[in-house]
Amino acid sequence: MKWSGHANKQVVEAVVAAFRDPAEISAHRLSRLTARDWQRSHHWLDASGVALYFLDRVESLRIENRLPAATLERLRGNLADNRHRSSAMLVEFAALNQSFQRAGLVYTNLKGFSLSPESCPRPELRCQQDFDFLIDGTQLDLARNILSKTGYELIAANPDVWEFKAGSDELTRITDHYKARPQRCVELHFASSGPPTHLLFRDSRLERRTRHSWGGVTFPALTRADQFIAQALHIFKHLCTACTRLSWLLEYQQHVAVRYQDQAFWQEVREHAGNDTHTSIAIGLATLLSFRIFGGKCRLSSRSGLLPVFLPRSSSGPT
């Protein structure tokens, strides 16, 4: 899939501001935009990952009538498509988890459905691309055999992740971005010493994994502290490249907002982060950027690297 075109600057600013401003201010800002401005920005809304979150936000503020009719219709149509797609993916997700569990695989789910409800209140608001699993590196061949039996083929192998695909190889059209796809993708993440030895071993997070339920499916997941750290590291990794989705920062900020008064949670984050400078910088940078962009209040503590100390958000923050 190839994205093209430049978004209208005022649209980008208005969309981002809508997540932090009250209804009256957001409505005024949105009313100043033309249908042509929105038309130019549709691809950016989709590529940034915030399109459906934005729709949910303006509807919760009851200001969706400030959008051009064509843009509102497009957003609602995409939400309907993505709801259908999310439901289909949940079926595949449940089947994969059942196959792994029957085989005795030591694993946990990453991202995706495990982000709900803390980071993503409803999965249909998130355009999920694939399934990610963290597995015991010593069971990599077992996991590959399981996936092979369900139609997945290994297409790429790196020192710490294997990528599998099933179904059609046809590229998805931009117009079908939110629709259920014939392609299915799985990424297996595992701990490795890397070259030249490539020694495989069990990631310590697997020893702490917990059970999580969503959509009637119960599955192994990272602890909430480990998941939060993984989100920060994921954002930091992409900030070091040319590709960072705005929705990842929004989901991270939402996770912070849900947990900001949970002192036990933040203590667990500190313990799991330990003295690792890379992790502390990732958390600090992800926190700083997400709150600068989407609002709320936080400050960073120098006593433990750049781990954040959170303060209550303003009433105008994102829901």
mmCIF file with all atom_site columns, C-alpha atoms in Angstrom, residues 3-87:
data_model
loop_
_atom_site.group_PDB
_atom_site.id
_atom_site.type_symbol
_atom_site.label_atom_id
_atom_site.label_alt_id
_atom_site.label_comp_id
_atom_site.label_asym_id
_atom_site.label_entity_id
_atom_site.label_seq_id
_atom_site.pdbx_PDB_ins_code
_atom_site.Cartn_x
_atom_site.Cartn_y
_atom_site.Cartn_z
_atom_site.occupancy
_atom_site.B_iso_or_equiv
_atom_site.pdbx_formal_charge
_atom_site.auth_seq_id
_atom_site.auth_comp_id
_atom_site.auth_asym_id
_atom_site.auth_atom_id
_atom_site.pdbx_PDB_model_num
ATOM 1  C CA . TRP A 1 3  ? 0.174   6.656  0.614  1.00 0.00 ? 3  TRP A CA 1
ATOM 2  C CA . SER A 1 4  ? 0.499   9.913  -1.278 1.00 0.00 ? 4  SER A CA 1
ATOM 3  C CA . GLY A 1 5  ? -0.525  13.544 -1.022 1.00 0.00 ? 5  GLY A CA 1
ATOM 4  C CA . HIS A 1 6  ? -0.048  16.207 1.620  1.00 0.00 ? 6  HIS A CA 1
ATOM 5  C CA . ALA A 1 7  ? -2.658  16.902 4.279  1.00 0.00 ? 7  ALA A CA 1
ATOM 6  C CA . ASN A 1 8  ? -4.009  20.361 4.906  1.00 0.00 ? 8  ASN A CA 1
ATOM 7  C CA . LYS A 1 9  ? -2.132  21.831 7.867  1.00 0.00 ? 9  LYS A CA 1
ATOM 8  C CA . GLN A 1 10 ? -5.266  23.333 9.428  1.00 0.00 ? 10 GLN A CA 1
ATOM 9  C CA . VAL A 1 11 ? -7.035  19.962 9.267  1.00 0.00 ? 11 VAL A CA 1
ATOM 10 C CA . VAL A 1 12 ? -4.141  18.237 11.020 1.00 0.00 ? 12 VAL A CA 1
ATOM 11 C CA . GLU A 1 13 ? -4.072  20.892 13.736 1.00 0.00 ? 13 GLU A CA 1
ATOM 12 C CA . ALA A 1 14 ? -7.850  20.761 14.203 1.00 0.00 ? 14 ALA A CA 1
ATOM 13 C CA . VAL A 1 15 ? -7.942  16.964 14.433 1.00 0.00 ? 15 VAL A CA 1
ATOM 14 C CA . VAL A 1 16 ? -5.151  16.845 17.007 1.00 0.00 ? 16 VAL A CA 1
ATOM 15 C CA . ALA A 1 17 ? -6.662  19.714 19.020 1.00 0.00 ? 17 ALA A CA 1
ATOM 16 C CA . ALA A 1 18 ? -10.049 17.986 19.126 1.00 0.00 ? 18 ALA A CA 1
ATOM 17 C CA . PHE A 1 19 ? -8.578  15.339 21.437 1.00 0.00 ? 19 PHE A CA 1
ATOM 18 C CA . ARG A 1 20 ? -7.662  17.938 24.052 1.00 0.00 ? 20 ARG A CA 1
ATOM 19 C CA . ASP A 1 21 ? -10.003 20.915 23.565 1.00 0.00 ? 21 ASP A CA 1
ATOM 20 C CA . PRO A 1 22 ? -13.577 21.221 24.864 1.00 0.00 ? 22 PRO A CA 1
ATOM 21 C CA . ALA A 1 23 ? -16.522 20.974 22.468 1.00 0.00 ? 23 ALA A CA 1
ATOM 22 C CA . GLU A 1 24 ? -17.053 24.700 21.874 1.00 0.00 ? 24 GLU A CA 1
ATOM 23 C CA . ILE A 1 25 ? -13.454 25.419 20.895 1.00 0.00 ? 25 ILE A CA 1
ATOM 24 C CA . SER A 1 26 ? -13.198 22.299 18.736 1.00 0.00 ? 26 SER A CA 1
ATOM 25 C CA . ALA A 1 27 ? -16.481 23.068 16.982 1.00 0.00 ? 27 ALA A CA 1
ATOM 26 C CA . HIS A 1 28 ? -15.304 26.581 16.112 1.00 0.00 ? 28 HIS A CA 1
ATOM 27 C CA . ARG A 1 29 ? -11.985 25.324 14.761 1.00 0.00 ? 29 ARG A CA 1
ATOM 28 C CA . LEU A 1 30 ? -13.607 22.571 12.681 1.00 0.00 ? 30 LEU A CA 1
ATOM 29 C CA . SER A 1 31 ? -16.204 24.960 11.249 1.00 0.00 ? 31 SER A CA 1
ATOM 30 C CA . ARG A 1 32 ? -13.484 27.010 9.584  1.00 0.00 ? 32 ARG A CA 1
ATOM 31 C CA . LEU A 1 33 ? -12.373 24.106 7.394  1.00 0.00 ? 33 LEU A CA 1
ATOM 32 C CA . THR A 1 34 ? -13.716 23.538 3.887  1.00 0.00 ? 34 THR A CA 1
ATOM 33 C CA . ALA A 1 35 ? -14.758 20.332 2.187  1.00 0.00 ? 35 ALA A CA 1
ATOM 34 C CA . ARG A 1 36 ? -11.705 20.675 -0.052 1.00 0.00 ? 36 ARG A CA 1
ATOM 35 C CA . ASP A 1 37 ? -9.438  20.899 3.007  1.00 0.00 ? 37 ASP A CA 1
ATOM 36 C CA . TRP A 1 38 ? -10.853 17.617 4.288  1.00 0.00 ? 38 TRP A CA 1
ATOM 37 C CA . GLN A 1 39 ? -10.686 15.965 0.889  1.00 0.00 ? 39 GLN A CA 1
ATOM 38 C CA . ARG A 1 40 ? -6.955  16.664 0.723  1.00 0.00 ? 40 ARG A CA 1
ATOM 39 C CA . SER A 1 41 ? -6.488  15.188 4.210  1.00 0.00 ? 41 SER A CA 1
ATOM 40 C CA . HIS A 1 42 ? -8.389  11.899 3.978  1.00 0.00 ? 42 HIS A CA 1
ATOM 41 C CA . HIS A 1 43 ? -5.247  9.860  3.271  1.00 0.00 ? 43 HIS A CA 1
ATOM 42 C CA . TRP A 1 44 ? -3.451  11.441 6.218  1.00 0.00 ? 44 TRP A CA 1
ATOM 43 C CA . LEU A 1 45 ? -6.345  10.582 8.546  1.00 0.00 ? 45 LEU A CA 1
ATOM 44 C CA . ASP A 1 46 ? -6.110  6.940  7.498  1.00 0.00 ? 46 ASP A CA 1
ATOM 45 C CA . ALA A 1 47 ? -2.310  6.689  7.471  1.00 0.00 ? 47 ALA A CA 1
ATOM 46 C CA . SER A 1 48 ? -1.985  8.350  10.890 1.00 0.00 ? 48 SER A CA 1
ATOM 47 C CA . GLY A 1 49 ? -4.335  5.794  12.440 1.00 0.00 ? 49 GLY A CA 1
ATOM 48 C CA . VAL A 1 50 ? -6.441  8.460  14.178 1.00 0.00 ? 50 VAL A CA 1
ATOM 49 C CA . ALA A 1 51 ? -9.382  8.660  11.740 1.00 0.00 ? 51 ALA A CA 1
ATOM 50 C CA . LEU A 1 52 ? -11.781 6.457  13.690 1.00 0.00 ? 52 LEU A CA 1
ATOM 51 C CA . TYR A 1 53 ? -10.580 7.721  17.060 1.00 0.00 ? 53 TYR A CA 1
ATOM 52 C CA . PHE A 1 54 ? -11.345 11.222 15.766 1.00 0.00 ? 54 PHE A CA 1
ATOM 53 C CA . LEU A 1 55 ? -14.840 10.199 14.679 1.00 0.00 ? 55 LEU A CA 1
ATOM 54 C CA . ASP A 1 56 ? -15.473 8.731  18.119 1.00 0.00 ? 56 ASP A CA 1
ATOM 55 C CA . ARG A 1 57 ? -14.191 11.936 19.734 1.00 0.00 ? 57 ARG A CA 1
ATOM 56 C CA . VAL A 1 58 ? -16.341 14.387 17.740 1.00 0.00 ? 58 VAL A CA 1
ATOM 57 C CA . GLU A 1 59 ? -19.405 12.197 18.238 1.00 0.00 ? 59 GLU A CA 1
ATOM 58 C CA . SER A 1 60 ? -18.795 12.082 21.984 1.00 0.00 ? 60 SER A CA 1
ATOM 59 C CA . LEU A 1 61 ? -18.551 15.890 21.945 1.00 0.00 ? 61 LEU A CA 1
ATOM 60 C CA . ARG A 1 62 ? -21.664 16.035 19.724 1.00 0.00 ? 62 ARG A CA 1
ATOM 61 C CA . ILE A 1 63 ? -19.964 18.266 17.172 1.00 0.00 ? 63 ILE A CA 1
ATOM 62 C CA . GLU A 1 64 ? -19.870 15.864 14.237 1.00 0.00 ? 64 GLU A CA 1
ATOM 63 C CA . ASN A 1 65 ? -22.221 18.222 12.354 1.00 0.00 ? 65 ASN A CA 1
ATOM 64 C CA . ARG A 1 66 ? -19.263 20.611 11.963 1.00 0.00 ? 66 ARG A CA 1
ATOM 65 C CA . LEU A 1 67 ? -17.689 18.181 9.491  1.00 0.00 ? 67 LEU A CA 1
ATOM 66 C CA . PRO A 1 68 ? -18.633 18.232 5.786  1.00 0.00 ? 68 PRO A CA 1
ATOM 67 C CA . ALA A 1 69 ? -21.319 15.653 5.035  1.00 0.00 ? 69 ALA A CA 1
ATOM 68 C CA . ALA A 1 70 ? -19.036 13.726 2.665  1.00 0.00 ? 70 ALA A CA 1
ATOM 69 C CA . THR A 1 71 ? -16.245 13.473 5.265  1.00 0.00 ? 71 THR A CA 1
ATOM 70 C CA . LEU A 1 72 ? -18.614 12.367 8.018  1.00 0.00 ? 72 LEU A CA 1
ATOM 71 C CA . GLU A 1 73 ? -20.167 9.770  5.711  1.00 0.00 ? 73 GLU A CA 1
ATOM 72 C CA . ARG A 1 74 ? -16.707 8.515  4.770  1.00 0.00 ? 74 ARG A CA 1
ATOM 73 C CA . LEU A 1 75 ? -15.627 8.188  8.402  1.00 0.00 ? 75 LEU A CA 1
ATOM 74 C CA . ARG A 1 76 ? -18.799 6.356  9.401  1.00 0.00 ? 76 ARG A CA 1
ATOM 75 C CA . GLY A 1 77 ? -18.516 4.024  6.419  1.00 0.00 ? 77 GLY A CA 1
ATOM 76 C CA . ASN A 1 78 ? -14.920 3.243  7.354  1.00 0.00 ? 78 ASN A CA 1
ATOM 77 C CA . LEU A 1 79 ? -15.969 2.544  10.936 1.00 0.00 ? 79 LEU A CA 1
ATOM 78 C CA . ALA A 1 80 ? -18.630 0.093  9.728  1.00 0.00 ? 80 ALA A CA 1
ATOM 79 C CA . ASP A 1 81 ? -16.044 -1.660 7.536  1.00 0.00 ? 81 ASP A CA 1
ATOM 80 C CA . ASN A 1 82 ? -13.486 -1.760 10.334 1.00 0.00 ? 82 ASN A CA 1
ATOM 81 C CA . ARG A 1 83 ? -16.043 -3.146 12.791 1.00 0.00 ? 83 ARG A CA 1
ATOM 82 C CA . HIS A 1 84 ? -16.668 -6.039 10.406 1.00 0.00 ? 84 HIS A CA 1
ATOM 83 C CA . ARG A 1 85 ? -12.952 -6.507 9.892  1.00 0.00 ? 85 ARG A CA 1
ATOM 84 C CA . SER A 1 86 ? -12.251 -6.453 13.633 1.00 0.00 ? 86 SER A CA 1
ATOM 85 C CA . SER A 1 87 ? -14.879 -9.124 14.212 1.00 0.00 ? 87 SER A CA 1
#
